Amino acid sequence: MKGRSFALLTAVAAFAAAAGIVPAASAAAVSCTAADAAIYTPPSSVTAAPGTLLACEPVTLKEVPGSIPMKAWKVQYASTDVAGNRIAVSGTIAVPTAAWTGTGTRPVVAFNPGTLGLGPQCAFSKQLAGAYQDEYEGDNIAAALKAGYAVAATDGVGYLDGQTHTYVVGANAAHALLDGARTAFQVPGAGLSAGTEVGIWGYSEGGAASLWAAQLASSYAPDLTIAGVASGGVPGDLKVTAAALNGSAFAGFLADAVIGLSTAYPKMPFDSLLNDTGRTAVTNVKKNCLYGTILGFAFADISGYTTDKLTLDEIYALKGTDGRTWGEVVDEQKLGVGIGTAPSGAKYPIGFPVLQYRGLLDEVIPAATEDSTRQAYCQAGVPTQWNTYLAEHLLADGAAVNDVITWFGRRFAGQAFTGNC
């Protein structure tokens, strides 16, 4: 590892295992013979350390283009939710079969997909395997594999049977993403070296998840050696984003967010606020994937789903049984607050470079919040690269892929980085 002694890595790993931060022993004893249904069946309880492999099965990733020779697995692994509870999460691990020819050992790219919807069939791992189709980032996975990187793609919290995805909940997304990277090192036959470098990547919902992973990595996953984080189309301030989405063509994303947040924060008022239309909408949102969500809720206003015709600001003022307001809960998800460089003493120290990017014609996420998140990182002194693309929201995701892969290659190679703040 570039500039890091083997002795130091060994000591850190030993300390982390002893503290219960990572599994004390490899989960190689878990044989990858689970039935597909078992991957999505939540355990009755989870006591394993975060990142522990709980179940796995070999899989063919039919929706990753390019006929790339690889080995891939669906996985279930242990993680932690925003309330501190141990939970299980599903995802996908993929490793190219071609030998790694770069510096050091084969890196891992931890990937969080963009918005896919709340329906259980929407899980990224299911879609990559071809069970249902409305995902749009198979090319991103292919690009990472073609570059020789292993991929740990999380589904995110809440895609197991009987659950609801906790859309845009920062801590849940970060934990699932970081624990997915930890799990990659335990899959039998993956051939990955614990302690190897990790890159973290995501766009849109995944962009927020990857930046939250950047902010929580030092406290939650100090055992991971993170080389850099790439985050695009980031809804850094949910209040700004919600105001733009409400009543717009993409109001369905706000519906996802409301349900995701209410699922993660059950002490906040939700069901009691809904009228009959609202209760029907919740049922439908929980069944839909991406396009069903967009089409089913285009131009909807949140006030139409509540008994008292509540506006967003009126909802933010409501208190839960723990005394917090909805506004405070939403503000907890805001990115770029409390960040700093590794030695700064900040709440969220970040000791690696960050790439942020957006489409100049983005019609989904307001430019104001994307720009302000980048500015917060620059002002905090976090080494930051800022890229823009002449594209709207969805096309900007694909437009950035080659630049992201090149940027990760430079980070994994240990090249100097100053950013362009």
Coordinates of C-alpha atoms in Angstrom, one line a residue:
M1 CA 0.0 0.0 0.0
K2 CA 1.4 3.3 -1.1
G3 CA 3.2 5.0 1.9
R4 CA 1.7 2.7 4.5
S5 CA 3.6 0.1 6.3
F6 CA 2.4 -3.5 6.5
A7 CA 2.9 -3.4 10.3
L8 CA 0.6 -0.4 10.7
L9 CA -2.1 -2.0 8.6
T10 CA -1.8 -5.2 10.7
A11 CA -2.1 -3.2 13.9
V12 CA -5.1 -1.3 12.8
A13 CA -6.9 -4.4 11.6
A14 CA -6.1 -6.2 14.9
F15 CA -7.4 -3.2 16.9
A16 CA -10.6 -3.0 14.8
A17 CA -11.3 -6.6 15.2
A18 CA -10.8 -6.6 18.9
A19 CA -13.1 -3.6 19.2
G20 CA -15.8 -5.3 17.2
I21 CA -15.6 -2.7 14.4
V22 CA -15.1 -5.4 11.8
P23 CA -15.5 -9.2 11.9
A24 CA -12.7 -10.7 14.0
A25 CA -12.4 -13.6 11.6
S26 CA -13.1 -13.9 7.9
A27 CA -16.5 -15.2 6.9
A28 CA -14.9 -17.5 4.4
A29 CA -16.7 -20.3 6.3
V30 CA -19.9 -19.0 4.7
S31 CA -20.3 -21.2 1.6
C32 CA -21.9 -19.4 -1.4
T33 CA -24.7 -21.9 -1.8
A34 CA -27.6 -19.9 -0.5
A35 CA -30.9 -20.1 -2.3
D36 CA -31.9 -16.8 -4.0
A37 CA -34.8 -16.3 -1.6
A38 CA -32.4 -16.5 1.3
I39 CA -30.5 -13.5 0.2
Y40 CA -33.7 -11.4 0.6
T41 CA -35.1 -13.1 3.7
P42 CA -34.3 -10.9 6.8
P43 CA -32.7 -12.9 9.7
S44 CA -34.8 -13.1 12.9
S45 CA -31.9 -11.1 14.5
V46 CA -28.5 -9.9 13.5
T47 CA -25.7 -9.9 16.0
A48 CA -22.7 -10.1 13.7
A49 CA -20.3 -7.2 13.4
P50 CA -21.0 -4.7 10.6
G51 CA -19.7 -5.9 7.2
T52 CA -20.0 -9.6 8.1
L53 CA -21.0 -11.8 5.2
L54 CA -24.2 -13.6 6.2
A55 CA -25.2 -15.4 3.0
C56 CA -24.1 -15.5 -0.7
E57 CA -24.8 -17.2 -4.0
P58 CA -23.1 -17.1 -7.4
V59 CA -25.0 -15.0 -10.0
T60 CA -24.7 -14.0 -13.6
L61 CA -25.1 -10.3 -14.1
K62 CA -27.2 -10.2 -17.2
E63 CA -27.6 -6.5 -17.2
V64 CA -23.9 -5.6 -17.1
P65 CA -23.0 -5.1 -20.8
G66 CA -19.8 -6.0 -22.6
S67 CA -19.5 -9.8 -21.8
I68 CA -16.8 -9.1 -19.2
P69 CA -15.3 -12.3 -17.8
M70 CA -16.1 -12.1 -14.1
K71 CA -17.2 -13.9 -11.0
A72 CA -20.2 -12.4 -9.2
W73 CA -22.3 -13.1 -6.2
K74 CA -25.5 -11.9 -4.6
V75 CA -24.8 -11.3 -0.9
Q76 CA -26.5 -10.6 2.4
Y77 CA -24.4 -8.9 5.0
A78 CA -24.6 -7.2 8.4
S79 CA -24.9 -3.4 8.8
T80 CA -26.2 -0.8 11.2
D81 CA -29.2 1.5 10.9
V82 CA -29.6 5.1 12.0
A83 CA -30.9 4.0 15.4
G84 CA -27.8 1.9 16.0
N85 CA -29.6 -1.5 15.4
R86 CA -27.8 -4.3 13.6
I87 CA -29.6 -5.1 10.4
A88 CA -29.1 -7.2 7.2
V89 CA -28.6 -5.6 3.8
S90 CA -28.4 -7.2 0.3
G91 CA -26.1 -6.4 -2.5
T92 CA -23.8 -7.7 -5.3
I93 CA -20.1 -8.4 -5.4
A94 CA -18.3 -8.8 -8.8
V95 CA -14.7 -9.4 -9.6
P96 CA -13.1 -9.5 -13.0
T97 CA -11.4 -12.9 -13.8
A98 CA -8.5 -11.2 -15.6
A99 CA -5.4 -10.8 -13.4
W100 CA -4.9 -7.4 -11.8
T101 CA -2.0 -5.6 -13.4
G102 CA -2.0 -2.3 -11.5
T103 CA -0.2 -1.1 -8.5
G104 CA -0.6 -3.1 -5.3
T105 CA -3.6 -5.4 -4.9
R106 CA -6.9 -5.2 -6.8
P107 CA -9.0 -2.2 -5.6
V108 CA -12.6 -2.3 -4.7
V109 CA -15.2 0.2 -5.9
A110 CA -18.1 0.4 -3.5
F111 CA -21.1 1.5 -5.6
N112 CA -24.5 2.9 -4.6
P113 CA -27.1 3.1 -7.4
G114 CA -29.2 6.1 -8.1
T115 CA -33.0 6.1 -7.5
L116 CA -34.6 2.8 -8.4
G117 CA -37.9 3.0 -6.4
L118 CA -39.2 1.4 -3.2
G119 CA -40.7 -1.8 -4.5
P120 CA -38.9 -5.0 -3.5
Q121 CA -38.4 -5.9 -7.1
C122 CA -36.4 -2.7 -7.6
A123 CA -33.4 -3.9 -5.7
F124 CA -30.2 -3.3 -7.7
S125 CA -29.0 -6.8 -7.2
K126 CA -32.2 -8.2 -8.7
Q127 CA -32.1 -5.9 -11.6
L128 CA -28.4 -6.5 -12.4
A129 CA -29.3 -10.2 -12.5
G130 CA -32.1 -9.6 -15.0
A131 CA -35.1 -10.3 -12.7
Y132 CA -36.7 -6.9 -13.3
Q133 CA -35.7 -4.0 -15.5
D134 CA -35.7 -0.3 -15.0
E135 CA -32.2 0.2 -13.7
Y136 CA -29.9 2.4 -15.8
E137 CA -26.3 1.9 -14.4
G138 CA -25.2 -1.4 -15.7
D139 CA -22.7 0.6 -17.8
N140 CA -21.2 2.1 -14.6
I141 CA -20.6 -1.4 -13.2
A142 CA -19.1 -2.5 -16.5
A143 CA -16.7 0.4 -16.7
A144 CA -15.3 -0.4 -13.2
L145 CA -14.9 -4.1 -14.0
K146 CA -13.2 -3.3 -17.4
A147 CA -10.7 -1.1 -15.5
G148 CA -9.9 -4.2 -13.4
Y149 CA -11.6 -3.1 -10.2
A150 CA -13.8 -5.3 -8.1
V151 CA -17.3 -3.9 -7.4
A152 CA -19.3 -4.0 -4.2
A153 CA -22.7 -2.7 -5.1
T154 CA -25.1 -2.3 -2.2
D155 CA -28.9 -2.4 -2.6
G156 CA -29.2 -0.1 0.3
V157 CA -31.2 -0.5 3.5
G158 CA -34.7 -1.9 3.2
Y159 CA -34.9 -4.2 0.2
L160 CA -35.3 -7.4 2.1
D161 CA -38.7 -9.1 2.2
G162 CA -41.3 -7.2 4.1
Q163 CA -39.1 -4.1 4.5
T164 CA -39.2 -0.6 3.0
H165 CA -36.2 1.1 1.5
T166 CA -35.1 4.1 3.7
Y167 CA -34.5 6.4 0.8
V168 CA -32.2 9.4 1.4
V169 CA -31.5 8.6 5.0
G170 CA -27.8 9.5 5.2
A171 CA -26.5 7.2 8.0
N172 CA -28.3 4.2 6.7
A173 CA -27.0 4.7 3.1
A174 CA -23.4 5.3 4.3
H175 CA -23.3 2.3 6.6
A176 CA -24.7 0.0 3.9
L177 CA -22.2 1.2 1.4
L178 CA -19.2 1.0 3.7
D179 CA -20.2 -2.4 5.0
G180 CA -20.7 -3.6 1.4
A181 CA -17.0 -2.9 0.8
R182 CA -16.1 -4.8 4.0
T183 CA -18.1 -7.7 2.8
A184 CA -16.3 -8.0 -0.5
F185 CA -13.2 -9.2 1.3
Q186 CA -15.0 -12.1 2.8
V187 CA -16.7 -13.7 -0.2
P188 CA -15.1 -17.1 -0.9
G189 CA -13.4 -17.2 -4.3
A190 CA -13.3 -13.4 -4.7
G191 CA -9.6 -13.3 -4.1
L192 CA -9.5 -9.8 -2.6
S193 CA -7.0 -8.7 -0.1
A194 CA -8.2 -7.1 3.1
G195 CA -6.7 -3.7 3.5
T196 CA -6.6 -3.0 -0.2
E197 CA -7.7 0.4 -1.4
V198 CA -11.4 1.3 -1.8
G199 CA -13.1 3.9 -4.0
I200 CA -16.7 4.9 -3.3
W201 CA -19.0 6.0 -6.1
G202 CA -22.6 7.0 -6.6
Y203 CA -24.9 9.4 -8.5
S204 CA -28.2 11.1 -7.4
E205 CA -29.5 9.0 -4.5
G206 CA -26.1 7.3 -4.8
G207 CA -24.3 10.6 -4.8
A208 CA -25.8 11.5 -1.5
A209 CA -25.0 8.0 -0.2
S210 CA -21.4 8.2 -1.3
L211 CA -20.8 11.6 0.3
W212 CA -22.4 10.4 3.5
A213 CA -20.0 7.4 3.3
A214 CA -17.1 9.9 3.0
Q215 CA -18.3 11.8 6.0
L216 CA -18.8 8.7 8.2
A217 CA -15.9 6.6 7.1
S218 CA -13.4 7.7 9.7
S219 CA -15.8 7.0 12.6
Y220 CA -17.8 4.0 11.3
A221 CA -15.2 2.2 9.1
P222 CA -11.7 3.2 10.1
D223 CA -10.5 -0.2 8.9
L224 CA -11.2 0.6 5.2
T225 CA -8.4 2.3 3.2
I226 CA -10.3 4.8 1.1
A227 CA -8.5 6.3 -1.8
G228 CA -11.3 8.7 -2.9
V229 CA -15.0 9.3 -3.3
A230 CA -16.9 10.2 -6.5
S231 CA -20.3 11.7 -6.0
G232 CA -22.6 13.1 -8.7
G233 CA -26.0 14.8 -8.9
V234 CA -26.0 15.2 -5.1
P235 CA -29.2 16.3 -3.4
G236 CA -27.1 17.8 -0.6
D237 CA -30.0 19.8 1.1
L238 CA -33.2 17.9 1.2
K239 CA -35.3 20.9 2.0
V240 CA -34.1 22.7 -1.1
T241 CA -34.6 19.6 -3.2
A242 CA -38.1 18.9 -1.8
A243 CA -39.2 22.5 -2.6
A244 CA -38.2 22.0 -6.2
L245 CA -39.7 18.5 -6.5
N246 CA -43.1 19.3 -4.9
G247 CA -45.6 19.7 -7.7
S248 CA -43.0 19.0 -10.4
A249 CA -42.7 16.3 -13.0
F250 CA -40.5 14.5 -10.6
A251 CA -42.6 14.7 -7.5
G252 CA -42.4 10.9 -7.2
F253 CA -38.9 11.3 -5.8
L254 CA -40.3 13.4 -3.0
A255 CA -42.9 10.7 -2.3
D256 CA -40.0 8.2 -2.0
A257 CA -38.2 10.5 0.4
V258 CA -41.2 11.1 2.6
I259 CA -41.8 7.3 3.0
G260 CA -38.1 6.5 3.3
L261 CA -37.7 9.1 6.1
S262 CA -40.8 8.0 7.9
T263 CA -39.7 4.4 7.8
A264 CA -36.3 5.2 9.4
Y265 CA -37.8 7.6 12.0
P266 CA -40.9 5.9 13.3
K267 CA -41.3 8.4 16.2
M268 CA -42.2 11.1 13.7
P269 CA -45.9 11.7 12.8
F270 CA -46.8 10.2 9.4
D271 CA -49.8 7.8 9.2
S272 CA -51.9 10.2 11.2
L273 CA -51.4 13.0 8.7
L274 CA -52.7 11.1 5.7
N275 CA -56.1 11.3 4.0
D276 CA -57.5 8.4 2.0
T277 CA -55.6 9.6 -1.1
G278 CA -52.4 9.7 0.9
R279 CA -52.8 6.2 2.2
T280 CA -53.4 4.9 -1.3
A281 CA -50.4 6.8 -2.5
V282 CA -48.2 5.2 0.1
T283 CA -49.3 1.7 -0.9
N284 CA -48.6 2.5 -4.5
V285 CA -45.2 4.1 -3.9
K286 CA -44.0 1.0 -2.0
K287 CA -44.9 -1.1 -5.0
N288 CA -43.3 1.0 -7.7
C289 CA -39.8 1.2 -9.3
L290 CA -38.3 4.2 -11.0
Y291 CA -40.6 4.8 -13.9
G292 CA -43.8 3.9 -12.1
T293 CA -42.9 6.3 -9.4
I294 CA -42.2 9.2 -11.9
L295 CA -45.3 8.5 -14.0
G296 CA -47.7 7.8 -11.0
F297 CA -46.9 11.0 -9.1
A298 CA -46.0 13.6 -11.8
F299 CA -47.0 17.1 -10.7
A300 CA -48.4 15.9 -7.4
D301 CA -48.4 18.3 -4.4
I302 CA -47.8 16.9 -1.0
S303 CA -50.6 18.9 0.5
G304 CA -53.1 16.8 -1.4
Y305 CA -52.2 13.7 0.6
T306 CA -52.8 15.1 4.1
T307 CA -56.0 15.6 6.0
D308 CA -55.2 19.2 6.8
K309 CA -53.7 20.2 3.4
L310 CA -50.3 20.7 5.0
T311 CA -47.5 22.5 3.2
L312 CA -43.9 21.3 3.4
D313 CA -43.1 24.1 5.9
E314 CA -46.1 23.1 8.1
I315 CA -44.9 19.5 8.1
Y316 CA -41.4 20.5 9.0
A317 CA -42.8 22.2 12.2
L318 CA -44.5 19.0 13.4
K319 CA -42.9 17.2 16.4
G320 CA -42.4 13.5 17.0
T321 CA -42.7 11.7 20.2
D322 CA -39.0 12.3 20.9
G323 CA -39.5 16.1 20.7
R324 CA -37.7 16.6 17.4
T325 CA -39.4 18.3 14.5
W326 CA -39.7 16.9 11.0
G327 CA -37.5 19.9 10.0
E328 CA -34.8 18.8 12.3
V329 CA -34.9 15.2 11.0
V330 CA -34.6 16.5 7.4
D331 CA -31.8 18.8 8.3
E332 CA -29.9 15.9 9.8
Q333 CA -29.5 14.6 6.3
K334 CA -27.8 17.7 5.0
L335 CA -24.4 17.2 3.5
G336 CA -21.3 19.4 4.0
V337 CA -22.2 20.3 7.6
G338 CA -19.5 19.6 10.2
I339 CA -16.9 18.4 7.7
G340 CA -13.2 19.1 7.7
T341 CA -9.8 17.6 6.9
A342 CA -8.5 14.6 8.8
P343 CA -6.5 16.6 11.4
S344 CA -9.1 19.4 11.8
G345 CA -11.0 18.0 14.7
A346 CA -14.2 18.3 12.7
K347 CA -17.3 16.1 13.4
Y348 CA -16.8 14.5 10.0
P349 CA -13.1 14.4 9.2
I350 CA -12.3 13.4 5.5
G351 CA -8.8 12.2 4.8
F352 CA -9.0 11.5 1.1
P353 CA -9.9 13.4 -2.2
V354 CA -13.5 13.9 -3.3
L355 CA -14.8 14.3 -6.9
Q356 CA -18.2 16.0 -7.2
Y357 CA -20.1 16.5 -10.5
R358 CA -23.4 17.5 -12.0
G359 CA -25.2 18.2 -15.3
L360 CA -25.5 21.8 -16.3
L361 CA -29.1 21.1 -17.5
D362 CA -30.2 19.1 -14.4
E363 CA -33.9 19.3 -14.1
V364 CA -34.3 17.1 -11.0
I365 CA -31.8 18.3 -8.4
P366 CA -31.6 22.1 -8.0
A367 CA -28.2 23.5 -9.1
A368 CA -28.2 25.6 -5.9
T369 CA -27.9 22.6 -3.6
E370 CA -25.4 20.8 -5.8
D371 CA -23.2 23.9 -6.0
S372 CA -23.5 24.7 -2.3
T373 CA -22.4 21.2 -1.3
R374 CA -19.3 21.4 -3.4
Q375 CA -18.6 24.9 -1.9
A376 CA -18.9 23.5 1.6
Y377 CA -16.3 20.9 0.8
C378 CA -14.0 23.4 -0.7
Q379 CA -14.4 25.8 2.2
A380 CA -13.7 23.0 4.7
G381 CA -10.4 22.4 2.9
V382 CA -11.3 18.9 1.7
P383 CA -9.4 18.3 -1.6
T384 CA -12.2 18.5 -4.1
Q385 CA -12.5 18.1 -7.9
W386 CA -15.6 19.7 -9.5
N387 CA -16.8 18.6 -13.0
T388 CA -19.8 19.7 -14.9
Y389 CA -21.4 18.2 -18.1
L390 CA -23.7 19.6 -20.7
A391 CA -26.4 17.2 -19.9
E392 CA -29.6 16.8 -17.9
H393 CA -29.9 14.7 -14.7
L394 CA -30.0 11.2 -16.1
L395 CA -27.6 11.7 -19.0
A396 CA -25.0 13.4 -16.8
D397 CA -24.7 10.1 -14.9
G398 CA -23.5 8.3 -18.1
A399 CA -21.5 11.3 -19.3
A400 CA -19.2 11.2 -16.3
V401 CA -18.4 7.5 -16.2
N402 CA -15.1 7.6 -18.1
D403 CA -13.9 10.6 -16.1
V404 CA -14.8 8.9 -12.8
I405 CA -13.0 5.7 -13.8
T406 CA -9.9 7.7 -14.8
W407 CA -10.1 9.7 -11.6
F408 CA -10.2 6.5 -9.5
G409 CA -7.3 5.1 -11.5
R410 CA -5.1 8.1 -10.5
R411 CA -6.2 7.8 -6.8
F412 CA -5.4 4.0 -6.8
A413 CA -2.1 4.8 -8.4
G414 CA -1.2 7.2 -5.6
Q415 CA -0.9 10.3 -7.9
A416 CA -0.9 13.7 -6.3
F417 CA -4.2 15.5 -6.1
T418 CA -5.0 19.2 -5.5
G419 CA -8.5 19.6 -6.8
N420 CA -9.9 22.7 -8.5
C421 CA -11.7 24.6 -5.7

